[in-house]
mmCIF file of C-alpha atoms in Angstrom:
data_model
loop_
_atom_site.group_PDB
_atom_site.id
_atom_site.type_symbol
_atom_site.label_atom_id
_atom_site.label_comp_id
_atom_site.label_asym_id
_atom_site.label_seq_id
_atom_site.Cartn_x
_atom_site.Cartn_y
_atom_site.Cartn_z
ATOM 1 C CA MET A 1 -0.069 -0.084 -0.021
ATOM 2 C CA THR A 2 2.926 2.279 0.693
ATOM 3 C CA GLN A 3 4.046 2.080 -2.952
ATOM 4 C CA LEU A 4 0.589 2.159 -4.487
ATOM 5 C CA SER A 5 -0.736 5.674 -5.247
ATOM 6 C CA VAL A 6 -3.581 6.604 -3.032
ATOM 7 C CA ARG A 7 -5.484 7.627 -6.105
ATOM 8 C CA ARG A 8 -5.496 3.874 -7.176
ATOM 9 C CA TRP A 9 -6.643 2.719 -3.720
ATOM 10 C CA THR A 10 -9.880 0.669 -3.859
ATOM 11 C CA THR A 11 -12.211 0.087 -0.807
ATOM 12 C CA LYS A 12 -10.235 -2.793 0.093
ATOM 13 C CA HIS A 13 -7.164 -0.777 0.346
ATOM 14 C CA VAL A 14 -8.852 1.995 2.296
ATOM 15 C CA ALA A 15 -10.374 -0.868 4.673
ATOM 16 C CA LYS A 16 -6.853 -2.194 5.237
ATOM 17 C CA TRP A 17 -5.477 1.379 5.861
ATOM 18 C CA LEU A 18 -8.223 1.753 8.516
ATOM 19 C CA LYS A 19 -7.449 -1.409 10.211
ATOM 20 C CA GLU A 20 -3.724 -0.401 10.182
ATOM 21 C CA GLU A 21 -4.772 2.887 11.941
ATOM 22 C CA GLY A 22 -7.044 1.224 14.469
ATOM 23 C CA PHE A 23 -10.418 2.112 13.131
ATOM 24 C CA CYS A 24 -11.656 -1.429 12.561
ATOM 25 C CA ASP A 25 -15.212 -0.196 13.738
ATOM 26 C CA TYR A 26 -15.656 1.941 10.889
ATOM 27 C CA VAL A 27 -14.597 -0.332 8.146
ATOM 28 C CA ASP A 28 -18.028 -1.511 7.327
ATOM 29 C CA LEU A 29 -19.560 1.957 7.463
ATOM 30 C CA LEU A 30 -16.991 3.753 5.258
ATOM 31 C CA CYS A 31 -15.755 1.149 3.010
ATOM 32 C CA ASN A 32 -18.942 -1.374 2.607
ATOM 33 C CA ARG A 33 -21.771 0.957 3.024
ATOM 34 C CA HIS A 34 -20.388 4.223 1.507
ATOM 35 C CA ARG A 35 -17.605 2.817 -0.670
ATOM 36 C CA LEU A 36 -14.836 5.091 0.031
ATOM 37 C CA ASP A 37 -11.798 4.711 -2.101
ATOM 38 C CA GLY A 38 -8.512 6.524 -2.095
ATOM 39 C CA THR A 39 -9.697 9.686 -3.637
ATOM 40 C CA SER A 40 -12.786 10.144 -1.532
ATOM 41 C CA LEU A 41 -10.662 9.263 1.529
ATOM 42 C CA LEU A 42 -8.344 12.046 0.891
ATOM 43 C CA ALA A 43 -11.338 14.472 0.231
ATOM 44 C CA LEU A 44 -12.959 13.579 3.535
ATOM 45 C CA SER A 45 -13.318 16.364 6.035
ATOM 46 C CA GLU A 46 -14.327 16.566 9.799
ATOM 47 C CA TYR A 47 -17.721 18.009 8.551
ATOM 48 C CA ASP A 48 -18.195 14.907 6.482
ATOM 49 C CA LEU A 49 -17.707 12.647 9.413
ATOM 50 C CA ARG A 50 -20.068 14.568 11.894
ATOM 51 C CA SER A 51 -22.829 15.313 9.269
ATOM 52 C CA PRO A 52 -25.253 12.742 7.514
ATOM 53 C CA PRO A 53 -24.886 10.183 6.219
ATOM 54 C CA LEU A 54 -21.916 9.287 8.406
ATOM 55 C CA GLU A 55 -22.845 11.043 11.689
ATOM 56 C CA LEU A 56 -19.850 9.648 13.725
ATOM 57 C CA LYS A 57 -20.895 10.088 17.334
ATOM 58 C CA VAL A 58 -17.729 9.536 19.288
ATOM 59 C CA LEU A 59 -15.512 12.686 19.440
ATOM 60 C CA GLY A 60 -12.332 11.002 20.208
ATOM 61 C CA ASP A 61 -12.858 8.726 17.183
ATOM 62 C CA ILE A 62 -13.549 11.720 14.870
ATOM 63 C CA LYS A 63 -10.435 13.629 16.073
ATOM 64 C CA ARG A 64 -8.154 10.650 15.764
ATOM 65 C CA LEU A 65 -9.490 9.561 12.439
ATOM 66 C CA MET A 66 -8.805 13.141 11.192
ATOM 67 C CA VAL A 67 -5.400 13.156 12.427
ATOM 68 C CA SER A 68 -4.778 10.193 10.550
ATOM 69 C CA ILE A 69 -6.448 11.559 7.419
ATOM 70 C CA ARG A 70 -4.425 14.750 7.655
ATOM 71 C CA LYS A 71 -1.266 12.879 7.720
ATOM 72 C CA LEU A 72 -2.330 10.898 4.676
ATOM 73 C CA GLN A 73 -3.165 14.192 3.028
ATOM 74 C CA LYS A 74 0.179 15.810 3.874
ATOM 75 C CA GLN A 75 1.972 12.755 2.371
ATOM 76 C CA ASN A 76 0.031 13.139 -0.749
ATOM 77 C CA LEU A 77 -0.049 16.755 -1.418
ATOM 78 C CA ASP A 78 0.711 16.329 -5.226
ATOM 79 C CA VAL A 79 -2.505 14.276 -5.322
ATOM 80 C CA LEU A 80 -4.550 16.871 -3.537
ATOM 81 C CA GLU A 81 -3.229 19.458 -5.883
ATOM 82 C CA GLU A 82 -4.215 17.323 -8.984
ATOM 83 C CA LEU A 83 -7.698 16.894 -7.602
ATOM 84 C CA GLY A 84 -8.123 20.604 -6.833
ATOM 85 C CA LEU A 85 -8.431 20.103 -3.052
ATOM 86 C CA PRO A 86 -6.345 22.747 -1.218
ATOM 87 C CA PHE A 87 -4.552 21.377 2.120
ATOM 88 C CA ASP A 88 -4.574 24.207 4.790
ATOM 89 C CA GLY A 89 -3.520 21.932 7.745
ATOM 90 C CA HIS A 90 -7.013 21.236 8.887
ATOM 91 C CA SER A 91 -9.033 19.526 6.177
ATOM 92 C CA PRO A 92 -9.547 20.096 2.382
ATOM 93 C CA THR A 93 -13.066 21.336 2.920
ATOM 94 C CA GLY A 94 -15.481 22.463 5.578
ATOM 95 C CA ALA A 95 -12.842 24.161 7.785
ATOM 96 C CA GLY A 96 -15.011 27.455 8.003
ATOM 97 C CA LEU A 97 -18.018 26.039 9.426
ATOM 98 C CA GLU A 98 -19.465 26.399 12.878
ATOM 99 C CA TRP A 99 -19.680 23.497 15.219
ATOM 100 C CA LEU A 100 -22.195 23.398 17.993
ATOM 101 C CA CYS A 101 -21.626 21.615 21.233
ATOM 102 C CA ASN A 102 -23.366 18.381 20.170
ATOM 103 C CA GLY A 103 -21.178 18.304 16.941
ATOM 104 C CA ASP A 104 -24.096 19.375 14.482
ATOM 105 C CA GLY A 105 -23.028 22.014 11.936
ATOM 106 C CA ALA A 106 -24.827 25.169 12.296
ATOM 107 C CA ARG A 107 -26.760 26.395 9.261
ATOM 108 C CA ASP A 108 -28.456 29.606 8.348
ATOM 109 C CA CYS A 109 -30.492 30.756 5.382
ATOM 110 C CA ASP A 110 -27.412 31.610 3.409
ATOM 111 C CA SER A 111 -25.373 28.648 4.242
ATOM 112 C CA THR A 112 -25.096 25.214 2.514
ATOM 113 C CA ASP A 113 -24.677 21.615 3.454
ATOM 114 C CA THR A 114 -21.041 21.686 2.446
ATOM 115 C CA ALA A 115 -18.465 24.288 2.410
ATOM 116 C CA PRO A 116 -17.543 25.225 -1.257
ATOM 117 C CA VAL A 117 -13.843 24.765 -2.045
ATOM 118 C CA GLY A 118 -12.083 27.970 -2.266
ATOM 119 C CA GLU A 119 -14.776 30.230 -0.960
ATOM 120 C CA GLU A 120 -13.798 32.759 1.626
ATOM 121 C CA TYR A 121 -15.465 32.614 4.988
ATOM 122 C CA HIS A 122 -15.316 35.071 7.849
ATOM 123 C CA THR A 123 -14.549 32.758 10.630
ATOM 124 C CA GLY A 124 -13.282 33.031 14.226
ATOM 125 C CA GLN A 125 -11.936 30.419 16.520
ATOM 126 C CA TYR A 126 -13.016 29.242 19.900
ATOM 127 C CA THR A 127 -10.548 28.461 22.734
ATOM 128 C CA ASN A 128 -11.074 24.735 22.059
ATOM 129 C CA GLY A 129 -9.947 24.996 18.488
ATOM 130 C CA LYS A 130 -13.582 24.684 17.122
ATOM 131 C CA TYR A 131 -14.514 27.168 14.376
ATOM 132 C CA LYS A 132 -17.422 29.520 14.424
ATOM 133 C CA SER A 133 -18.901 31.745 11.753
ATOM 134 C CA THR A 134 -18.925 35.419 12.254
ATOM 135 C CA PRO A 135 -21.601 37.457 10.577
ATOM 136 C CA ARG A 136 -20.245 39.550 7.701
ATOM 137 C CA ARG A 137 -20.826 43.285 8.355
ATOM 138 C CA LEU A 138 -22.243 45.383 5.647
ATOM 139 C CA ASP A 139 -20.459 48.253 4.368
ATOM 140 C CA PRO A 140 -21.548 51.690 5.590
ATOM 141 C CA GLU A 141 -23.311 53.595 2.842
ATOM 142 C CA TYR A 142 -23.080 57.226 4.163
ATOM 143 C CA TRP A 143 -24.316 58.946 0.960
ATOM 144 C CA LYS A 144 -27.379 56.777 0.841
ATOM 145 C CA THR A 145 -28.074 57.440 4.508
ATOM 146 C CA ALA A 146 -27.603 61.163 4.035
ATOM 147 C CA LEU A 147 -29.895 61.253 0.841
ATOM 148 C CA SER A 148 -32.484 59.367 2.594
ATOM 149 C CA SER A 149 -32.479 61.731 5.399
ATOM 150 C CA VAL A 150 -32.742 64.775 3.060
ATOM 151 C CA TYR A 151 -35.604 63.073 1.350
ATOM 152 C CA VAL A 152 -37.547 62.302 4.761
ATOM 153 C CA VAL A 153 -37.098 65.943 5.856
ATOM 154 C CA PHE A 154 -38.390 67.309 2.577
ATOM 155 C CA VAL A 155 -41.349 65.032 2.339
ATOM 156 C CA PHE A 156 -42.188 65.670 6.030
ATOM 157 C CA GLY A 157 -42.001 69.418 5.744
ATOM 158 C CA PHE A 158 -43.771 69.635 2.513
ATOM 159 C CA THR A 159 -46.641 67.537 3.669
ATOM 160 C CA SER A 160 -47.042 69.484 6.768
ATOM 161 C CA PHE A 161 -46.992 72.693 4.705
ATOM 162 C CA VAL A 162 -49.642 71.487 2.202
ATOM 163 C CA MET A 163 -51.809 70.240 5.095
ATOM 164 C CA VAL A 164 -51.603 73.716 6.734
ATOM 165 C CA ILE A 165 -52.428 75.565 3.588
ATOM 166 C CA VAL A 166 -55.389 73.212 3.021
ATOM 167 C CA HIS A 167 -56.691 73.488 6.263
ATOM 168 C CA GLU A 168 -56.827 77.414 6.112
ATOM 169 C CA ARG A 169 -58.354 77.499 2.651
ATOM 170 C CA VAL A 170 -61.117 74.808 3.296
ATOM 171 C CA PRO A 171 -64.444 76.805 2.601
ATOM 172 C CA ASP A 172 -67.229 77.065 5.052
ATOM 173 C CA MET A 173 -69.051 73.760 5.211
ATOM 174 C CA ARG A 174 -72.287 75.418 5.857
ATOM 175 C CA THR A 175 -71.917 77.449 2.660
ATOM 176 C CA TYR A 176 -70.243 74.771 0.608
ATOM 177 C CA PRO A 177 -71.243 71.349 1.902
ATOM 178 C CA PRO A 178 -69.059 68.557 0.798
ATOM 179 C CA LEU A 179 -70.105 66.439 -2.142
ATOM 180 C CA PRO A 180 -72.240 63.346 -1.398
ATOM 181 C CA ASP A 181 -70.538 59.967 -0.935
ATOM 182 C CA ILE A 182 -72.790 56.976 -1.670
ATOM 183 C CA PHE A 183 -70.901 54.486 0.454
ATOM 184 C CA LEU A 184 -70.269 56.862 3.523
ATOM 185 C CA ASP A 185 -73.756 58.077 3.222
ATOM 186 C CA SER A 186 -75.032 54.539 3.649
ATOM 187 C CA VAL A 187 -72.765 53.707 6.571
ATOM 188 C CA PRO A 188 -73.710 54.962 10.000
ATOM 189 C CA ARG A 189 -70.914 57.291 11.466
ATOM 190 C CA ILE A 190 -68.569 55.654 13.924
ATOM 191 C CA PRO A 191 -67.652 58.294 16.570
ATOM 192 C CA TRP A 192 -64.399 56.692 17.807
ATOM 193 C CA ALA A 193 -63.025 55.624 14.255
ATOM 194 C CA PHE A 194 -60.958 58.738 13.822
ATOM 195 C CA ALA A 195 -59.316 58.435 17.265
ATOM 196 C CA MET A 196 -58.722 54.664 16.522
ATOM 197 C CA ALA A 197 -57.088 55.593 13.153
ATOM 198 C CA GLU A 198 -54.692 58.056 14.963
ATOM 199 C CA ALA A 199 -53.827 55.498 17.645
ATOM 200 C CA CYS A 200 -52.988 52.871 14.931
ATOM 201 C CA GLY A 201 -50.819 55.480 13.194
ATOM 202 C CA VAL A 202 -48.910 56.084 16.599
ATOM 203 C CA ILE A 203 -48.461 52.208 17.168
ATOM 204 C CA LEU A 204 -47.234 51.705 13.660
ATOM 205 C CA CYS A 205 -44.723 54.601 14.066
ATOM 206 C CA ASN A 206 -43.370 53.231 17.329
ATOM 207 C CA ILE A 207 -43.034 49.681 15.735
ATOM 208 C CA TRP A 208 -41.157 51.304 12.874
ATOM 209 C CA LEU A 209 -38.776 53.181 15.182
ATOM 210 C CA MET A 210 -38.109 49.913 17.020
ATOM 211 C CA VAL A 211 -37.117 48.025 14.069
ATOM 212 C CA LEU A 212 -35.116 50.993 12.874
ATOM 213 C CA LEU A 213 -33.121 51.079 16.050
ATOM 214 C CA LEU A 214 -32.898 47.236 16.886
ATOM 215 C CA HIS A 215 -32.223 45.836 13.496
ATOM 216 C CA LYS A 216 -28.689 44.349 13.027
ATOM 217 C CA HIS A 217 -28.236 46.203 9.733
ATOM 218 C CA ARG A 218 -29.566 49.374 10.996
#
C-alpha cells in the first residue's frame, strides 16, 4: 500500500488502511456501506464525519481519524493538488463551518450543507479549537443615508406645509357642503373611528422606530 498511489486505492485498500490505523469499527460504515476509495478518503473532512450520512458520534474517534487522514493528505499533497483540493493543515473542505456543542453543523438561510472549495468565509476560532462563523458586516453607505435623510425631511416638511395651507383654505361647510358620498352616506357614523385611526398610526410609527433602532443592519 505504501508503494501504490492513494488515487489507485480501492475500498479494500482503504479498509486495510483503516485497520492499520486502528479504526476497525468503521470499516463496514466507510468502505462497505459508503464505498470510500482512496480519492474520496483524501477529500474527507471533519464536517463529512459529523454530518449525515456518516454521523459519527464518538468525538475521540472523529479527532483521531481526522489526524490520520491529515497525515495521509500531507503525504499526498501532489494528489490533492491534482484533484483541486487545497490542504490548509485542517481539512480540504469544511474548515470554516461552525460546530455546536453536540457536533451538529450550524446552518443559516445563507449557508449550504457543504463548504464550497475556495470560497472565503469570515471565521473566528473558539479556545477549544472549534471554528465559528462570524456574521459579515455590511459596508456603511453614508451617501445613501444622507440622501434618505434629506428625502425624509423634505417630504415631512412639504406634507406638513400642504396640510396647513389646505386647512386654512377649506371653505365654510355650511356655505359649501361636501359632495355626497354613496358609500359613507349608507354607513352609520362611528364616533371613535378617527381616534382609533390616529392610535393605529402612533402604534405603527413606534413599531417602525423599534425596527429601525434594533435591526442588526440598522
